[in-house]
Amino acid sequence: MMEILSDRLNRLAPSATLAMSQKSSELKAQGVDVINMSVGEPDFNTPDHIKEAAKKAIDDNWSRYSPVPGYPELKNAIVAKLKNENGLDYKASQILCSNGAKQSVCNAIMALVNAGDEVIIPAPYWVSYPQMVLLAEGTPVYVEAKIEANFKITPEQLEAAITPKTRALILCSPSNPTGSVYSKKELEALKNVLLKHERVIVIADEIYEHINYVGKHASMAEFDDIKDRVVIINGVSKAYAMTGWRIGFIAAPDWIVKGCNKLQGQYTSGPCSVSQKAAEVAFAGDQTCVETMRKAFERRKNLIVKLAKEIPGLEVNEPEGAFYLFPKCSSYFGKADGDRKINNSTDFAMYLLEVGHVATVGGDAFGSPECFRLSYATSDENIIEAFKRIKETLARLK
Ligand code: PMP
Ligand code: GLU
């Protein structure tokens, strides 16, 4: 038997975040006491009122195929959320629900990008964006946002990256992996560049909307002169601690929603019926849980920034949202613990895992090889213990 996978698949890199999390679980299964700060998912349980809605949905027999873009009740709850929380007007026909925001991003890319089209991705980026673009046979074009610029790109950098082949910009705010948040003013400056380039669509990943420490979330879709070129990505995974339920959505112009609907109709159909009923209650129900979790993330952010700044050789930015810290660790490159040498951020993360028993993710996978990512969606005790270990482990590097 010749084991030959498609060229398409051979071009694809596996998800580094999921791979590191898997490694950490394997070590745990062997009895090693690993603190997992690799994968980004809230450590909270899904709030009870949402779980109750799912139990009721099962008893009420919400067990059949839903319409491909989701049940009308869920789409209406999303329309109301966009109006009430974001001041945005969308029709239910402009919403399409999928198996997590991950599928929503992938749908949008697959629906818009032709072979050879360029997609601008500010780096550091979430690991899956370039891979999805490659799957669509597009070309990722990276714009480097440096730690000195708080990991945000400037309008000048955006302008310089746009060519006649540019099809889309993927902008994630609050950002995974850096925690940076674009203010409305910063978005407006980027928007003014995009206005000059009619072919460019903005894929605005707002999955961390509610995990924001600097004030009101701003969306590119708030600008009327570009709204008809914006695809909002959002969902329930992060705000409602529902990563396993797999519900994300896009809010977009009708023609893009129709395109994604066609794709999804052939590929996965509508997302899980029971999860949709739970997500409907997440959006329409009591929102106290969102603020409770946000506050916990903010407290942990303050703790982790303080602890990280105490470690010699790490350069730390102050995250404004999401639940990641993305310190620069390149001062350790070239150092060694005995004959174990640290050459890059992947070596660095592996060293922290295997010697310090703290799972993180090297920055290479995020397009920023000088840094590494820690998810602080874990308890204060874990954060404190993890930094004790990191400090001791890094002190061995000479
Ligand atoms: N976008 C970003 C930036 C993310 O970090 C994640 C988390 N995996 C997603 C999208 C996908 O979210 P979901 O779990 O809803 O698929
Ligand atoms: N978004 C999370 C992370 O970046 C989940 C893992 C993934 O989907 O890649 O860690």
Coordinates of C-alpha atoms in Angstrom, one line a residue, residues 8-143:
R8 CA -2.8 20.1 -0.2
L9 CA -2.4 18.2 3.1
N10 CA 1.3 17.8 2.8
R11 CA 1.6 21.6 2.6
L12 CA -0.3 22.0 5.9
A13 CA 1.4 22.3 9.3
P14 CA -0.3 20.7 12.3
S15 CA -1.8 23.0 14.9
A16 CA 1.1 23.8 17.3
T17 CA -1.3 24.9 20.1
L18 CA -3.1 21.6 20.0
A19 CA 0.1 19.6 19.5
M20 CA 1.7 21.2 22.7
S21 CA -1.5 20.6 24.7
Q22 CA -1.5 16.9 23.5
K23 CA 2.2 16.6 24.6
S24 CA 1.4 18.0 28.0
S25 CA -1.5 15.5 28.4
E26 CA 0.7 12.6 27.4
L27 CA 3.3 13.6 30.1
K28 CA 0.5 14.0 32.6
A29 CA -0.7 10.5 31.8
Q30 CA 2.8 9.2 32.5
G31 CA 2.4 10.7 36.0
V32 CA 4.4 13.9 35.4
D33 CA 2.9 17.0 37.2
V34 CA 2.7 19.3 34.2
I35 CA 1.1 22.8 34.4
N36 CA -0.6 23.3 31.0
M37 CA -0.4 26.9 29.8
S38 CA -0.3 25.9 26.2
V39 CA -3.8 25.7 24.8
G40 CA -6.1 28.7 25.0
E41 CA -9.3 27.8 26.6
P42 CA -11.2 29.1 29.6
D43 CA -10.7 26.9 32.7
F44 CA -14.3 27.7 33.9
N45 CA -17.2 25.3 33.4
T46 CA -20.0 26.4 31.1
P47 CA -22.5 28.4 33.2
D48 CA -25.5 26.4 34.6
H49 CA -28.3 28.2 32.8
I50 CA -26.6 27.4 29.5
K51 CA -26.2 23.7 30.4
E52 CA -29.9 23.6 31.5
A53 CA -30.9 24.9 28.0
A54 CA -28.9 22.1 26.4
K55 CA -30.5 19.4 28.7
K56 CA -34.0 20.8 27.8
A57 CA -33.1 20.8 24.1
I58 CA -32.3 17.1 24.3
D59 CA -35.6 16.3 26.1
D60 CA -37.5 18.5 23.6
N61 CA -36.0 16.5 20.8
W62 CA -33.8 19.1 19.1
S63 CA -32.1 16.2 17.5
R64 CA -32.5 16.6 13.8
Y65 CA -30.6 18.5 11.1
S66 CA -30.9 22.2 11.6
P67 CA -30.9 24.6 8.7
V68 CA -27.3 24.9 7.3
P69 CA -26.7 28.5 8.7
G70 CA -28.3 27.6 12.1
Y71 CA -31.8 27.8 13.7
P72 CA -33.6 31.1 13.1
E73 CA -33.9 31.6 16.9
L74 CA -30.1 31.4 17.3
K75 CA -29.6 33.8 14.4
N76 CA -32.1 36.2 15.9
A77 CA -30.3 36.0 19.2
I78 CA -27.1 36.9 17.4
V79 CA -28.7 39.8 15.5
A80 CA -30.0 41.1 18.9
K81 CA -26.5 40.7 20.4
L82 CA -24.9 42.6 17.6
K83 CA -27.4 45.4 17.9
N84 CA -27.4 45.7 21.7
E85 CA -23.7 45.1 22.4
N86 CA -22.1 46.5 19.3
G87 CA -24.7 48.9 17.9
L88 CA -24.6 47.0 14.6
D89 CA -27.5 46.4 12.3
Y90 CA -27.6 42.9 10.7
K91 CA -30.4 40.9 9.2
A92 CA -30.8 37.2 10.2
S93 CA -29.9 36.3 6.6
Q94 CA -26.4 37.8 7.2
I95 CA -25.6 35.4 10.0
L96 CA -24.2 31.9 9.5
C97 CA -23.4 29.6 12.4
S98 CA -20.6 26.9 12.2
N99 CA -18.7 24.4 14.2
G100 CA -16.7 26.9 16.2
A101 CA -15.2 30.2 15.1
K102 CA -12.4 28.1 13.6
Q103 CA -14.8 26.8 10.9
S104 CA -16.2 30.3 10.5
V105 CA -12.7 31.7 9.7
C106 CA -12.0 28.8 7.4
N107 CA -15.4 29.2 5.6
A108 CA -14.7 32.9 4.9
I109 CA -11.2 32.2 3.6
M110 CA -12.4 29.3 1.4
A111 CA -15.3 31.4 0.1
L112 CA -13.2 34.4 -0.8
V113 CA -9.7 33.4 -1.7
N114 CA -8.6 32.1 -5.1
A115 CA -5.3 30.4 -5.9
G116 CA -2.6 33.1 -5.9
D117 CA -4.6 35.7 -4.0
E118 CA -2.7 37.4 -1.2
V119 CA -4.1 37.5 2.4
I120 CA -2.5 40.0 4.8
I121 CA -1.9 38.6 8.2
P122 CA -0.3 40.7 10.9
A123 CA 2.3 38.7 12.8
P124 CA 2.2 37.5 15.5
Y125 CA -0.9 35.7 14.4
W126 CA -3.1 32.9 15.5
V127 CA -1.5 29.6 14.3
S128 CA -4.4 28.6 12.0
Y129 CA -4.8 31.7 9.8
P130 CA -1.8 31.0 7.4
Q131 CA -2.6 27.3 7.2
M132 CA -6.2 28.1 6.2
V133 CA -5.0 30.5 3.5
L134 CA -2.6 27.8 2.2
L135 CA -5.5 25.3 2.2
A136 CA -7.3 27.8 -0.1
E137 CA -4.1 28.0 -2.3
G138 CA -3.7 31.6 -1.3
T139 CA -0.5 33.3 -0.3
P140 CA -0.1 34.6 3.3
V141 CA 1.6 38.0 3.4
Y142 CA 2.9 38.8 6.9
V143 CA 3.1 42.3 8.3

